[in-house]
CSV table of C-alpha atoms in Angstrom, one decimal:
chain,number,residue,atom,x,y,z
X,72,MET,CA,-40.2,-82.0,-65.7
X,73,ARG,CA,-40.6,-78.4,-64.8
X,74,PRO,CA,-42.6,-75.0,-65.9
X,75,LEU,CA,-39.9,-72.3,-67.8
X,76,THR,CA,-38.1,-69.9,-65.5
X,77,GLU,CA,-38.4,-66.4,-67.2
X,78,GLU,CA,-35.5,-66.4,-68.9
X,79,GLU,CA,-35.7,-69.5,-70.6
X,80,SER,CA,-39.2,-68.5,-71.7
X,81,LYS,CA,-37.8,-65.4,-73.2
X,82,VAL,CA,-34.9,-67.1,-75.2
X,83,VAL,CA,-38.0,-70.3,-76.8
X,84,PHE,CA,-40.8,-67.3,-77.0
X,85,THR,CA,-37.7,-65.0,-79.2
X,86,LYS,CA,-37.1,-67.7,-81.4
X,87,LEU,CA,-41.0,-69.1,-81.9
X,88,ALA,CA,-41.8,-65.2,-82.5
X,89,ASN,CA,-39.3,-64.8,-85.7
X,90,TYR,CA,-41.2,-67.3,-87.4
X,91,ILE,CA,-45.0,-67.1,-85.9
X,92,GLY,CA,-44.4,-63.6,-84.5
X,93,LYS,CA,-47.5,-62.5,-82.8
X,94,ASN,CA,-49.5,-65.5,-83.5
X,95,LEU,CA,-47.3,-66.6,-80.5
X,96,VAL,CA,-50.3,-65.8,-77.8
X,97,HIS,CA,-52.4,-68.5,-79.9
X,98,LEU,CA,-50.4,-71.4,-78.8
X,99,ILE,CA,-50.3,-69.8,-75.2
X,100,ASP,CA,-54.2,-68.7,-74.6
X,101,ARG,CA,-55.6,-71.4,-76.4
X,102,THR,CA,-59.7,-72.0,-76.4
X,103,ASP,CA,-59.9,-75.5,-76.4
X,104,GLU,CA,-57.7,-76.5,-73.9
X,105,PRO,CA,-55.0,-74.6,-71.4
X,106,TYR,CA,-51.7,-75.8,-72.7
X,107,CYS,CA,-48.2,-75.3,-71.4
X,108,PHE,CA,-44.6,-75.6,-72.0
X,109,ARG,CA,-42.4,-77.7,-70.3
X,110,LEU,CA,-39.0,-78.8,-69.5
X,111,GLN,CA,-37.7,-82.3,-68.7
X,112,LYS,CA,-33.8,-82.9,-69.3
X,113,ASP,CA,-33.1,-79.8,-71.4
X,114,ARG,CA,-36.1,-80.3,-73.8
X,115,VAL,CA,-39.0,-77.9,-73.9
X,116,TYR,CA,-42.1,-79.6,-74.9
X,117,TYR,CA,-45.8,-77.9,-75.4
X,118,VAL,CA,-47.8,-79.9,-73.4
X,119,SER,CA,-51.4,-80.0,-73.0
X,120,GLU,CA,-52.5,-79.4,-69.3
X,121,SER,CA,-54.5,-82.6,-68.8
X,122,SER,CA,-51.4,-84.4,-70.2
X,123,MET,CA,-48.8,-82.5,-67.9
X,124,ARG,CA,-50.8,-83.4,-64.6
X,125,LEU,CA,-50.8,-87.6,-65.6
X,126,GLY,CA,-46.7,-86.7,-66.7
X,127,ILE,CA,-46.1,-85.4,-63.2
X,128,SER,CA,-46.7,-88.8,-61.7
X,129,VAL,CA,-44.1,-90.3,-63.8
X,130,ALA,CA,-40.3,-90.0,-62.2
X,131,ARG,CA,-37.8,-88.1,-63.9
X,132,PRO,CA,-35.6,-90.6,-65.3
X,133,ASN,CA,-39.0,-92.6,-66.4
X,134,LEU,CA,-40.3,-89.8,-68.3
X,135,VAL,CA,-39.1,-90.0,-72.4
X,136,SER,CA,-41.4,-87.6,-74.0
X,137,LEU,CA,-45.0,-85.8,-73.5
X,138,GLY,CA,-46.8,-83.7,-75.8
X,139,THR,CA,-44.9,-82.1,-78.5
X,140,CYS,CA,-41.4,-81.6,-78.5
X,141,PHE,CA,-40.6,-78.0,-79.3
X,142,GLY,CA,-36.7,-77.9,-79.5
X,143,LYS,CA,-34.3,-78.3,-76.8
X,144,PHE,CA,-31.7,-75.8,-74.5
X,145,SER,CA,-27.9,-75.9,-75.7
X,146,LYS,CA,-25.4,-75.9,-72.9
X,147,SER,CA,-24.8,-72.6,-73.7
X,148,GLY,CA,-28.4,-71.7,-73.0
X,149,LYS,CA,-29.5,-71.3,-76.6
X,150,PHE,CA,-32.7,-72.5,-78.0
X,151,LYS,CA,-32.5,-74.8,-81.1
X,152,LEU,CA,-35.8,-75.5,-82.4
X,153,HIS,CA,-36.9,-79.0,-83.6
X,154,ILE,CA,-38.9,-80.2,-86.9
X,155,THR,CA,-41.3,-82.0,-83.9
X,156,ALA,CA,-42.5,-78.2,-84.1
X,157,LEU,CA,-43.4,-77.6,-87.3
X,158,ASP,CA,-47.1,-78.7,-87.1
X,159,TYR,CA,-47.6,-75.6,-85.1
X,160,VAL,CA,-44.9,-73.4,-86.6
X,161,ALA,CA,-46.9,-74.1,-89.9
X,162,GLN,CA,-49.9,-73.4,-88.7
X,163,TYR,CA,-49.3,-70.0,-87.5
X,164,ALA,CA,-46.7,-68.9,-90.4
X,165,LYS,CA,-46.1,-64.9,-90.8
X,166,TYR,CA,-43.6,-65.8,-94.0
X,167,LYS,CA,-43.8,-69.0,-95.9
X,168,VAL,CA,-41.8,-70.0,-98.9
X,169,TRP,CA,-42.8,-72.4,-101.1
X,170,ILE,CA,-40.6,-74.6,-103.4
X,171,LYS,CA,-40.5,-76.6,-106.6
X,172,PRO,CA,-41.3,-80.2,-107.0
X,173,ASN,CA,-37.7,-80.6,-108.0
X,174,GLY,CA,-36.3,-78.7,-105.1
X,175,GLU,CA,-38.0,-80.5,-102.5
X,176,MET,CA,-35.6,-83.7,-102.4
X,177,PRO,CA,-32.4,-81.8,-102.2
X,178,PHE,CA,-34.2,-79.7,-99.4
X,179,LEU,CA,-35.2,-82.7,-97.8
X,180,TYR,CA,-31.6,-84.0,-97.3
X,181,GLY,CA,-30.5,-81.2,-95.5
X,182,ASN,CA,-29.5,-78.5,-98.6
X,183,ASN,CA,-29.9,-75.0,-98.4
X,184,ILE,CA,-33.2,-73.8,-101.1
X,185,VAL,CA,-31.2,-71.9,-103.9
X,186,LYS,CA,-33.1,-69.7,-106.2
X,187,ALA,CA,-33.8,-72.1,-109.0
X,188,HIS,CA,-36.2,-74.3,-107.0
X,189,LEU,CA,-37.6,-70.7,-105.3
X,190,GLY,CA,-41.9,-71.3,-106.7
X,191,ARG,CA,-43.1,-68.6,-104.4
X,192,ILE,CA,-42.5,-66.4,-101.4
X,193,THR,CA,-44.3,-64.1,-99.0
X,194,GLU,CA,-44.4,-60.9,-100.9
X,195,ASP,CA,-42.6,-58.4,-98.2
X,196,THR,CA,-40.7,-61.0,-96.4
X,197,PRO,CA,-37.1,-59.2,-94.6
X,198,GLU,CA,-33.6,-60.6,-94.7
X,199,HIS,CA,-32.9,-63.2,-91.7
X,200,GLN,CA,-36.2,-63.7,-91.3
X,201,GLY,CA,-37.6,-67.0,-90.1
X,202,VAL,CA,-39.6,-68.8,-92.6
X,203,VAL,CA,-41.6,-71.7,-93.3
X,204,VAL,CA,-41.0,-74.1,-96.2
X,205,PHE,CA,-43.8,-75.4,-98.4
X,206,SER,CA,-44.3,-77.6,-101.1
X,207,MET,CA,-46.0,-76.2,-104.0
X,208,SER,CA,-49.0,-78.3,-102.6
X,209,ASP,CA,-49.1,-76.7,-99.2
X,210,ILE,CA,-47.5,-79.4,-97.6
X,211,PRO,CA,-45.0,-78.1,-94.6
X,212,LEU,CA,-41.8,-79.6,-95.2
X,213,GLY,CA,-39.4,-77.7,-92.9
X,214,PHE,CA,-38.3,-74.0,-92.2
X,215,GLY,CA,-35.3,-71.9,-92.6
X,216,VAL,CA,-33.4,-68.5,-92.4
X,217,THR,CA,-34.3,-66.1,-95.5
X,218,ALA,CA,-30.8,-64.9,-96.9
X,219,ARG,CA,-31.9,-62.3,-98.9
X,220,SER,CA,-35.3,-60.0,-98.8
X,221,THR,CA,-38.1,-60.5,-101.4
X,222,ILE,CA,-36.8,-57.5,-103.4
X,223,ASP,CA,-33.2,-58.3,-103.2
X,224,THR,CA,-33.7,-62.2,-104.9
X,225,ARG,CA,-35.5,-60.4,-107.9
X,226,LYS,CA,-31.7,-59.8,-109.5
X,227,LEU,CA,-29.8,-63.0,-108.1
X,228,ASP,CA,-28.5,-65.5,-110.1
X,229,PRO,CA,-30.2,-68.9,-109.8
X,230,THR,CA,-27.5,-70.7,-108.0
X,231,ALA,CA,-27.9,-67.7,-105.2
X,232,ILE,CA,-29.1,-68.8,-101.6
X,233,ILE,CA,-32.4,-67.7,-101.0
X,234,VAL,CA,-33.2,-69.8,-97.6
X,235,PHE,CA,-30.5,-71.0,-95.3
X,236,HIS,CA,-32.3,-74.6,-94.1
X,237,GLN,CA,-32.6,-75.4,-90.4
X,238,ALA,CA,-34.7,-78.1,-90.1
X,239,ASP,CA,-36.8,-80.2,-92.6
X,240,VAL,CA,-39.4,-83.4,-92.2
X,241,GLY,CA,-36.2,-85.8,-93.3
X,242,GLU,CA,-34.8,-85.5,-89.8
X,243,TYR,CA,-37.7,-87.5,-88.8
X,244,LEU,CA,-35.3,-90.6,-90.6
X,245,ARG,CA,-32.3,-88.9,-89.8
X,246,ASP,CA,-32.4,-88.0,-86.2
X,247,GLU,CA,-34.4,-90.2,-85.2
X,248,ASP,CA,-32.9,-91.5,-82.3
X,249,THR,CA,-31.9,-88.0,-80.3
X,250,LEU,CA,-35.0,-86.0,-81.9
X,251,PHE,CA,-37.8,-86.5,-79.3
G,4,MET,CA,-87.9,-130.5,-45.3
G,5,ASP,CA,-84.5,-129.8,-44.1
G,6,VAL,CA,-83.6,-126.6,-45.1
G,7,SER,CA,-80.7,-126.2,-42.7
G,8,GLY,CA,-78.3,-127.0,-45.7
G,9,ILE,CA,-79.7,-124.1,-47.8
G,10,LEU,CA,-79.6,-122.0,-44.6
G,11,ALA,CA,-75.6,-123.3,-43.6
G,12,SER,CA,-74.8,-122.2,-48.1
G,13,HIS,CA,-76.9,-119.2,-47.6
G,14,ALA,CA,-75.0,-117.4,-44.3
G,15,ALA,CA,-71.5,-118.7,-45.8
G,16,LYS,CA,-72.1,-116.9,-48.7
G,17,TYR,CA,-73.2,-113.9,-46.7
G,18,LYS,CA,-71.3,-112.9,-44.2
G,19,SER,CA,-73.0,-111.6,-40.5
G,20,VAL,CA,-73.9,-107.7,-40.7
G,21,THR,CA,-73.0,-107.1,-36.7
G,22,VAL,CA,-68.9,-107.5,-36.3
G,23,GLU,CA,-68.4,-109.5,-33.4
G,24,LYS,CA,-64.7,-108.7,-31.9
G,25,GLU,CA,-62.7,-108.9,-28.6
G,26,THR,CA,-62.5,-105.2,-28.3
G,27,PRO,CA,-65.2,-103.2,-30.4
G,28,LEU,CA,-64.1,-101.4,-32.7
G,29,GLU,CA,-64.0,-97.7,-32.8
G,30,VAL,CA,-66.2,-95.8,-35.1
G,31,ASP,CA,-65.8,-92.4,-35.6
G,32,ALA,CA,-68.8,-91.8,-38.1
G,33,GLY,CA,-67.8,-87.9,-38.5
G,34,SER,CA,-64.6,-88.3,-40.1
G,35,LEU,CA,-65.9,-91.9,-41.5
G,36,MET,CA,-62.7,-93.7,-39.7
G,37,VAL,CA,-62.9,-97.2,-38.1
G,38,THR,CA,-59.9,-98.3,-35.6
G,39,ASP,CA,-59.5,-101.8,-34.9
G,40,LEU,CA,-57.7,-102.3,-31.3
G,41,ASN,CA,-57.9,-105.7,-31.4
G,42,PRO,CA,-54.2,-107.4,-31.5
G,43,ILE,CA,-53.2,-109.2,-34.9
G,44,ASP,CA,-54.4,-113.1,-35.2
G,45,GLU,CA,-51.0,-114.5,-36.0
G,46,GLU,CA,-52.4,-117.3,-37.3
G,47,SER,CA,-54.2,-116.2,-39.9
G,48,TYR,CA,-51.7,-113.3,-40.6
G,49,ASN,CA,-48.8,-115.9,-41.2
G,50,ALA,CA,-51.0,-118.3,-43.3
G,51,ASN,CA,-52.5,-116.2,-46.2
G,52,LEU,CA,-51.7,-112.3,-45.6
G,53,GLU,CA,-54.1,-111.1,-48.2
G,54,GLU,CA,-57.2,-112.9,-47.0
G,55,HIS,CA,-56.3,-111.4,-43.4
G,56,LEU,CA,-56.0,-107.7,-44.5
G,57,GLN,CA,-59.2,-108.1,-46.5
G,58,SER,CA,-61.4,-109.9,-43.7
G,59,LEU,CA,-59.6,-107.1,-41.4
G,60,ALA,CA,-60.8,-104.0,-43.9
G,61,ARG,CA,-63.9,-106.1,-44.3
G,62,ASP,CA,-64.8,-106.2,-41.0
G,63,GLY,CA,-64.0,-102.3,-40.5
G,64,ALA,CA,-66.1,-101.1,-43.6
G,65,GLN,CA,-68.9,-103.1,-42.2
G,66,ALA,CA,-69.0,-101.8,-38.5
G,67,LEU,CA,-68.6,-98.4,-40.3
G,68,PHE,CA,-71.9,-98.6,-43.0
G,69,ALA,CA,-73.8,-100.1,-39.5
G,70,SER,CA,-73.0,-97.1,-37.8
G,71,LEU,CA,-74.3,-94.6,-40.7
G,72,PHE,CA,-77.2,-96.7,-41.3
G,73,THR,CA,-78.4,-95.4,-37.7
G,74,LEU,CA,-77.8,-92.0,-38.2
G,75,PRO,CA,-80.6,-89.4,-39.1
G,76,THR,CA,-81.1,-88.6,-42.9
G,77,ARG,CA,-82.0,-85.9,-44.8
G,78,PRO,CA,-83.9,-86.3,-48.2
G,79,SER,CA,-82.2,-85.3,-51.5
G,80,ALA,CA,-82.7,-85.3,-55.4
G,81,ASP,CA,-79.9,-88.2,-55.0
G,82,GLY,CA,-81.8,-90.6,-52.8
G,83,PRO,CA,-81.7,-90.1,-48.4
G,84,LEU,CA,-78.0,-88.3,-47.6
G,85,ALA,CA,-77.3,-89.5,-43.5
G,86,GLN,CA,-76.3,-86.3,-41.6
G,87,LEU,CA,-73.0,-87.0,-40.3
G,88,PRO,CA,-72.2,-86.2,-36.4
G,89,PRO,CA,-69.1,-83.6,-35.6
G,90,PRO,CA,-66.0,-85.8,-35.9
G,91,THR,CA,-64.6,-87.4,-32.4
G,92,TYR,CA,-60.9,-88.2,-33.3
G,93,GLN,CA,-58.5,-85.5,-33.0
G,94,LEU,CA,-56.6,-85.5,-36.1
G,95,PRO,CA,-52.9,-84.0,-35.6
G,96,ARG,CA,-51.9,-80.2,-36.6
G,97,ALA,CA,-51.1,-80.1,-39.8
G,98,LYS,CA,-48.9,-77.3,-39.3
G,99,PRO,CA,-45.8,-77.0,-37.2
G,100,LEU,CA,-46.3,-75.1,-34.2
G,101,PRO,CA,-45.9,-71.4,-34.4
G,102,LYS,CA,-42.3,-70.0,-33.3
G,103,PRO,CA,-42.2,-68.0,-30.0
G,104,LYS,CA,-41.3,-64.4,-30.5
G,105,PRO,CA,-38.0,-63.3,-30.4
G,106,PRO,CA,-37.4,-61.7,-27.1
G,107,THR,CA,-37.0,-57.9,-27.1
G,108,LYS,CA,-33.8,-56.3,-25.7
G,109,TRP,CA,-35.7,-54.9,-22.4
G,110,GLU,CA,-36.9,-59.1,-22.4
G,111,VAL,CA,-33.6,-60.1,-22.5
G,112,PHE,CA,-32.2,-57.4,-19.6
G,113,ALA,CA,-35.2,-58.5,-17.6
G,114,SER,CA,-34.8,-61.8,-17.4
G,115,ALA,CA,-31.1,-61.7,-16.8
G,116,LYS,CA,-31.7,-59.1,-13.8
G,117,GLY,CA,-34.8,-61.5,-13.0
G,118,ILE,CA,-37.4,-58.2,-13.5
G,119,GLN,CA,-41.2,-59.8,-13.1
G,120,LYS,CA,-43.3,-58.3,-16.1
G,121,LYS,CA,-46.1,-56.1,-14.2
G,122,VAL,CA,-49.3,-55.3,-15.7
G,123,ARG,CA,-50.4,-51.7,-15.9
G,124,ASP,CA,-54.0,-51.0,-16.0
G,125,LYS,CA,-55.2,-48.6,-18.6
G,126,LYS,CA,-57.1,-46.5,-16.2
G,127,GLU,CA,-55.4,-44.2,-13.1
G,128,TRP,CA,-57.5,-42.9,-10.7
G,129,ASP,CA,-57.1,-39.3,-10.2
G,130,GLU,CA,-57.4,-37.5,-7.1
G,131,GLU,CA,-58.3,-34.2,-8.0
G,132,LYS,CA,-61.2,-35.4,-10.4
G,133,GLN,CA,-62.1,-38.1,-8.4
G,134,GLU,CA,-62.6,-40.7,-11.1
G,135,TRP,CA,-60.5,-42.9,-13.3
G,136,VAL,CA,-59.0,-41.8,-16.6
G,137,ASN,CA,-56.6,-42.8,-18.7
G,138,ARG,CA,-53.3,-43.2,-18.1
G,139,TRP,CA,-52.4,-42.3,-22.0
G,140,GLY,CA,-54.4,-41.3,-25.1
G,141,ARG,CA,-57.9,-39.4,-25.2
G,142,ASP,CA,-57.8,-37.0,-22.2
G,143,GLY,CA,-54.4,-38.9,-20.6
G,144,LYS,CA,-53.0,-38.1,-17.7
G,145,ASN,CA,-49.8,-38.2,-19.2
G,146,LYS,CA,-51.3,-34.7,-20.9
G,147,GLN,CA,-52.1,-33.2,-17.5
G,148,LEU,CA,-49.4,-30.6,-17.5
G,149,GLU,CA,-50.2,-29.1,-21.2
G,150,ASP,CA,-54.1,-29.0,-20.2
G,151,GLN,CA,-53.9,-27.6,-16.7
G,152,TRP,CA,-54.9,-23.9,-16.9
G,153,ILE,CA,-52.2,-22.6,-14.4
G,154,THR,CA,-48.3,-23.9,-14.5
G,155,GLU,CA,-46.1,-23.0,-12.3
G,156,VAL,CA,-42.7,-21.8,-14.4
G,157,PRO,CA,-39.1,-22.7,-12.4
G,158,LEU,CA,-37.4,-19.3,-11.2
G,159,HIS,CA,-34.8,-17.4,-13.8
G,160,ALA,CA,-36.8,-18.9,-17.0
G,161,ASP,CA,-36.5,-17.2,-20.0
G,162,VAL,CA,-39.2,-14.7,-21.3
G,163,ASP,CA,-40.6,-16.8,-23.7
G,164,PHE,CA,-40.6,-19.7,-21.6
G,165,ASP,CA,-43.9,-22.2,-22.8
G,166,PRO,CA,-44.2,-24.7,-19.9
G,167,ARG,CA,-47.3,-26.4,-22.3
G,168,LYS,CA,-44.7,-26.7,-25.1
G,169,VAL,CA,-41.8,-28.1,-23.0
G,170,ALA,CA,-44.3,-31.1,-21.7
G,171,ARG,CA,-45.7,-31.9,-25.2
G,172,ASP,CA,-42.1,-32.1,-26.5
G,173,GLU,CA,-41.1,-33.9,-23.5
G,174,ARG,CA,-43.9,-36.2,-24.6
G,175,LYS,CA,-43.5,-36.3,-27.9
G,176,ALA,CA,-39.7,-37.4,-27.3
G,177,ARG,CA,-40.7,-40.6,-25.4
G,178,VAL,CA,-43.3,-41.7,-27.6
G,179,ALA,CA,-40.4,-41.1,-30.6
G,180,LYS,CA,-37.8,-43.1,-28.4
G,181,ASN,CA,-40.6,-46.3,-27.9
G,182,GLU,CA,-41.0,-46.2,-31.5
G,183,LYS,CA,-37.6,-46.4,-32.3
G,184,GLN,CA,-37.0,-49.1,-29.5
G,185,ARG,CA,-39.9,-50.8,-31.9
G,186,ASP,CA,-37.9,-50.9,-35.2
G,187,GLN,CA,-34.9,-51.8,-33.3
G,188,ASN,CA,-36.2,-54.9,-31.9
G,189,LEU,CA,-37.9,-55.7,-34.9
G,190,ALA,CA,-34.7,-55.5,-37.6
G,191,ARG,CA,-32.8,-57.5,-34.4
G,192,ALA,CA,-35.0,-60.3,-35.0
G,193,ALA,CA,-35.3,-60.1,-38.8
G,194,GLY,CA,-31.4,-60.1,-38.8
G,195,LYS,CA,-31.2,-57.0,-40.3
G,196,GLY,CA,-29.1,-54.9,-38.1
G,197,PRO,CA,-25.6,-53.4,-39.0
G,198,ARG,CA,-24.0,-56.7,-36.8
G,199,GLU,CA,-25.9,-58.6,-39.1
G,200,GLU,CA,-25.5,-57.3,-42.3
G,201,ARG,CA,-21.4,-56.7,-41.1
G,202,LYS,CA,-21.4,-60.4,-40.4
G,203,ARG,CA,-22.7,-61.7,-43.9
G,204,ASP,CA,-20.2,-59.0,-45.8
G,205,ILE,CA,-17.5,-60.9,-43.8
G,206,GLU,CA,-19.1,-63.8,-44.8
G,207,LYS,CA,-19.0,-63.2,-48.6
G,208,THR,CA,-15.6,-61.8,-48.4
G,209,LEU,CA,-14.3,-65.1,-47.1
G,210,ALA,CA,-16.4,-67.5,-49.1
G,211,THR,CA,-14.7,-65.1,-52.0
G,212,THR,CA,-11.1,-65.5,-50.7
G,213,ARG,CA,-11.4,-69.0,-50.4
G,214,ILE,CA,-12.2,-69.8,-54.3
G,215,SER,CA,-9.9,-66.9,-55.2
G,216,THR,CA,-7.1,-69.1,-55.8
G,217,ALA,CA,-5.5,-70.9,-58.9
G,218,SER,CA,-7.0,-74.5,-58.5
G,219,MET,CA,-10.6,-72.2,-57.4
G,220,GLY,CA,-10.2,-73.6,-53.7
G,221,LYS,CA,-9.8,-77.0,-54.4
G,222,PHE,CA,-6.3,-78.0,-53.5
G,223,ASP,CA,-6.3,-75.8,-50.0
G,224,LYS,CA,-5.8,-76.7,-47.0
G,225,LYS,CA,-8.3,-76.9,-44.9
G,226,LEU,CA,-8.5,-75.6,-41.7
G,227,ASP,CA,-10.4,-77.1,-38.6
G,228,GLY,CA,-14.2,-77.0,-38.8
G,229,GLU,CA,-14.2,-75.0,-41.8
G,230,LYS,CA,-17.8,-74.9,-43.8
G,231,LYS,CA,-18.3,-76.1,-47.1
G,232,VAL,CA,-19.1,-73.2,-48.9
G,233,ARG,CA,-22.8,-73.8,-50.3
G,234,GLY,CA,-24.0,-71.8,-53.2
G,235,VAL,CA,-27.6,-70.2,-53.8
G,236,LYS,CA,-29.6,-72.7,-54.6
G,237,ARG,CA,-31.8,-72.5,-57.7
G,238,LYS,CA,-35.6,-72.6,-57.3
G,239,PHE,CA,-38.3,-73.0,-59.7
G,240,ASP,CA,-42.2,-72.7,-60.1
G,241,PRO,CA,-43.9,-75.7,-58.9
G,242,THR,CA,-45.3,-78.3,-61.6
G,243,GLU,CA,-48.7,-78.5,-60.3
G,244,ALA,CA,-49.5,-75.4,-59.8
G,245,PRO,CA,-52.9,-73.9,-61.3
G,246,ILE,CA,-52.1,-73.5,-64.7
G,247,ASP,CA,-54.0,-69.6,-65.3
G,248,HIS,CA,-51.0,-67.7,-63.3
G,249,GLU,CA,-48.1,-69.2,-65.9
G,250,LYS,CA,-50.7,-68.4,-69.0
G,251,GLU,CA,-50.6,-64.8,-67.0
G,252,ALA,CA,-47.3,-65.0,-66.8
G,253,SER,CA,-46.6,-65.7,-70.1
G,254,LEU,CA,-48.7,-63.1,-71.9
G,255,ALA,CA,-47.2,-60.3,-69.9
G,256,LEU,CA,-43.5,-61.4,-70.8
G,257,ILE,CA,-44.5,-61.7,-74.5
G,258,SER,CA,-46.5,-58.2,-74.2
G,259,ARG,CA,-43.2,-56.9,-72.2
G,260,MET,CA,-40.6,-58.2,-75.4
G,261,GLU,CA,-43.0,-56.5,-77.3
G,262,SER,CA,-42.6,-53.0,-76.1
G,263,ASP,CA,-38.8,-53.7,-75.7
G,264,SER,CA,-38.3,-54.7,-79.3
G,265,LYS,CA,-40.2,-51.6,-80.4
G,266,LYS,CA,-38.2,-49.4,-78.1
G,267,THR,CA,-35.2,-50.8,-78.8
G,268,ARG,CA,-35.8,-51.0,-82.9
G,269,ARG,CA,-34.5,-47.6,-84.6
G,270,GLU,CA,-33.5,-49.2,-88.2
G,271,PRO,CA,-36.6,-48.7,-90.4
G,272,GLN,CA,-39.5,-51.1,-90.3
G,273,PRO,CA,-39.1,-54.0,-92.7
G,274,GLU,CA,-42.7,-53.5,-94.1
G,275,GLU,CA,-41.3,-50.2,-95.6
G,276,SER,CA,-41.5,-50.2,-99.5
G,277,VAL,CA,-38.2,-49.6,-102.1
G,278,LEU,CA,-39.2,-45.7,-102.1
G,279,ASN,CA,-37.4,-43.7,-99.6
G,280,VAL,CA,-40.2,-41.3,-98.5
G,281,ARG,CA,-38.4,-38.9,-96.9
G,282,LYS,CA,-35.8,-38.5,-100.1
G,283,ALA,CA,-38.7,-38.7,-102.5
G,284,VAL,CA,-40.5,-36.2,-100.0
G,285,ARG,CA,-36.9,-33.7,-99.9
G,286,PHE,CA,-36.6,-33.9,-103.8
G,287,ALA,CA,-40.6,-33.1,-104.8
G,288,SER,CA,-40.9,-30.4,-102.2
G,289,LYS,CA,-37.1,-28.8,-103.1
G,290,GLY,CA,-36.4,-29.1,-99.8
G,291,ARG,CA,-38.9,-27.5,-97.8
G,292,GLY,CA,-40.3,-30.7,-96.6
G,293,GLY,CA,-44.1,-32.5,-96.5
G,294,ILE,CA,-46.3,-29.8,-95.1
G,295,ALA,CA,-45.5,-27.0,-97.5
G,296,LEU,CA,-45.8,-29.8,-100.4
G,297,GLY,CA,-49.0,-30.4,-99.1
G,298,ARG,CA,-49.9,-27.0,-98.6
G,299,GLU,CA,-49.0,-25.9,-102.3
G,300,SER,CA,-51.0,-28.8,-103.5
G,301,ALA,CA,-54.3,-27.7,-101.3
G,302,GLY,CA,-54.2,-23.8,-101.9
G,303,GLY,CA,-53.1,-21.2,-104.4
G,304,ARG,CA,-49.6,-20.1,-105.1
G,305,GLY,CA,-49.9,-16.8,-102.4
G,306,ARG,CA,-50.3,-19.1,-99.6
G,307,GLY,CA,-47.5,-21.1,-100.4
G,308,ARG,CA,-45.5,-18.0,-100.7
G,309,GLY,CA,-46.4,-17.3,-97.2
G,310,GLY,CA,-45.8,-21.4,-96.2
G,311,ARG,CA,-42.2,-21.1,-98.1
G,312,GLY,CA,-41.5,-18.3,-95.4
G,313,ARG,CA,-42.5,-20.0,-92.3
G,314,GLY,CA,-41.4,-23.5,-93.5
G,315,LYS,CA,-37.7,-22.0,-93.3
G,316,ARG,CA,-37.3,-23.2,-89.8
């Protein structure tokens, strides 16, 4: 377990900022308890200072997980956001997409969101913007990247892809062994 | 009534508050430390290790507390506090001894030639003034030639020969030379001289050439005494450092990232509407620009005309 280097922090923050924008500051500058990012076996954990200090005493091979896993670094140094980060990403999300009940299951099985399943979308979402996907009853289901801006979606046919799938809560079952 | 049985059982339950040992325990109340110098009793050690250690610890703690209760006390809100004497035990130093300073060039030369260092006084006896004067510094003896009211001029000297200026320049040159030598000594000590730099360069080139073969140096013939090339070791921040620094660094990084994205982004802002404002203004003002349009809508026609003339840039 170690703190992120500056390059690593930059990669993680750019990825997070794609979803939550300037709200990223609230993750770092918290009022309740100091939190920090820690790297352990190429996974990035968002952990409170007190549990981090407890985790220091656990040897590296024995430490399985701590705090909330936000994602992992690939071998080429890219950062992949995991579904476990959804709690924090959904809380501060800048752009949101709501999907109709009949579109929930296809999304939870890992498919992209088509226009027919789109219930609502944040007004001025640009293209290729990270969005958090909610059900119509405001339950966060996952996140993805918009294929078109809000304005462009108006003139599309119902089968056109609106949001590219990136992570959904179905992964808790599908990728159970590698997720945390 | 025989109470000896009760007393015996009571004594067995509570051990004595005085600790009797062959060699008395050394108590250092200042650092709350007890040293037991007695040899280990092998029988009880082998019989029951845990019990043996516990009795040793108990005796030590008992001796320490007994010494603490003899100390003078001071009343406080939490009850009386014992005032500890200064510690007597000499703790070993935490840090290694400081390294000796690397010798200067002169010191190396002097030791080779066997020259002893002589300490000169700062004061010097002045025969004329009949008093001790500074060798250098304020009213120093080394400035005597510059300060005296009459100076001898050498034969065939120039018309504009200024003995004061010559003496002053010589003195300043001596100071500058000393300063330069000092800098060179410092650079030599830090390993930053031209010689060291050249050495580093050569080592770097050698390391590069060694991995510049088809097998990246893996199957090359090794020479005798060839050292293994060591790469740069990665260095990370400590995990257990105070978290405030990390927070500040992260916030600074975020603000830097924001300013960077503002600098590089030249495309239109994503918040813009479908309306192309620039094009609309050009159309509405018939190509004269937004200022002219605003003036026209606010003022009369004559002003608008005036604006038109100036508006053509």
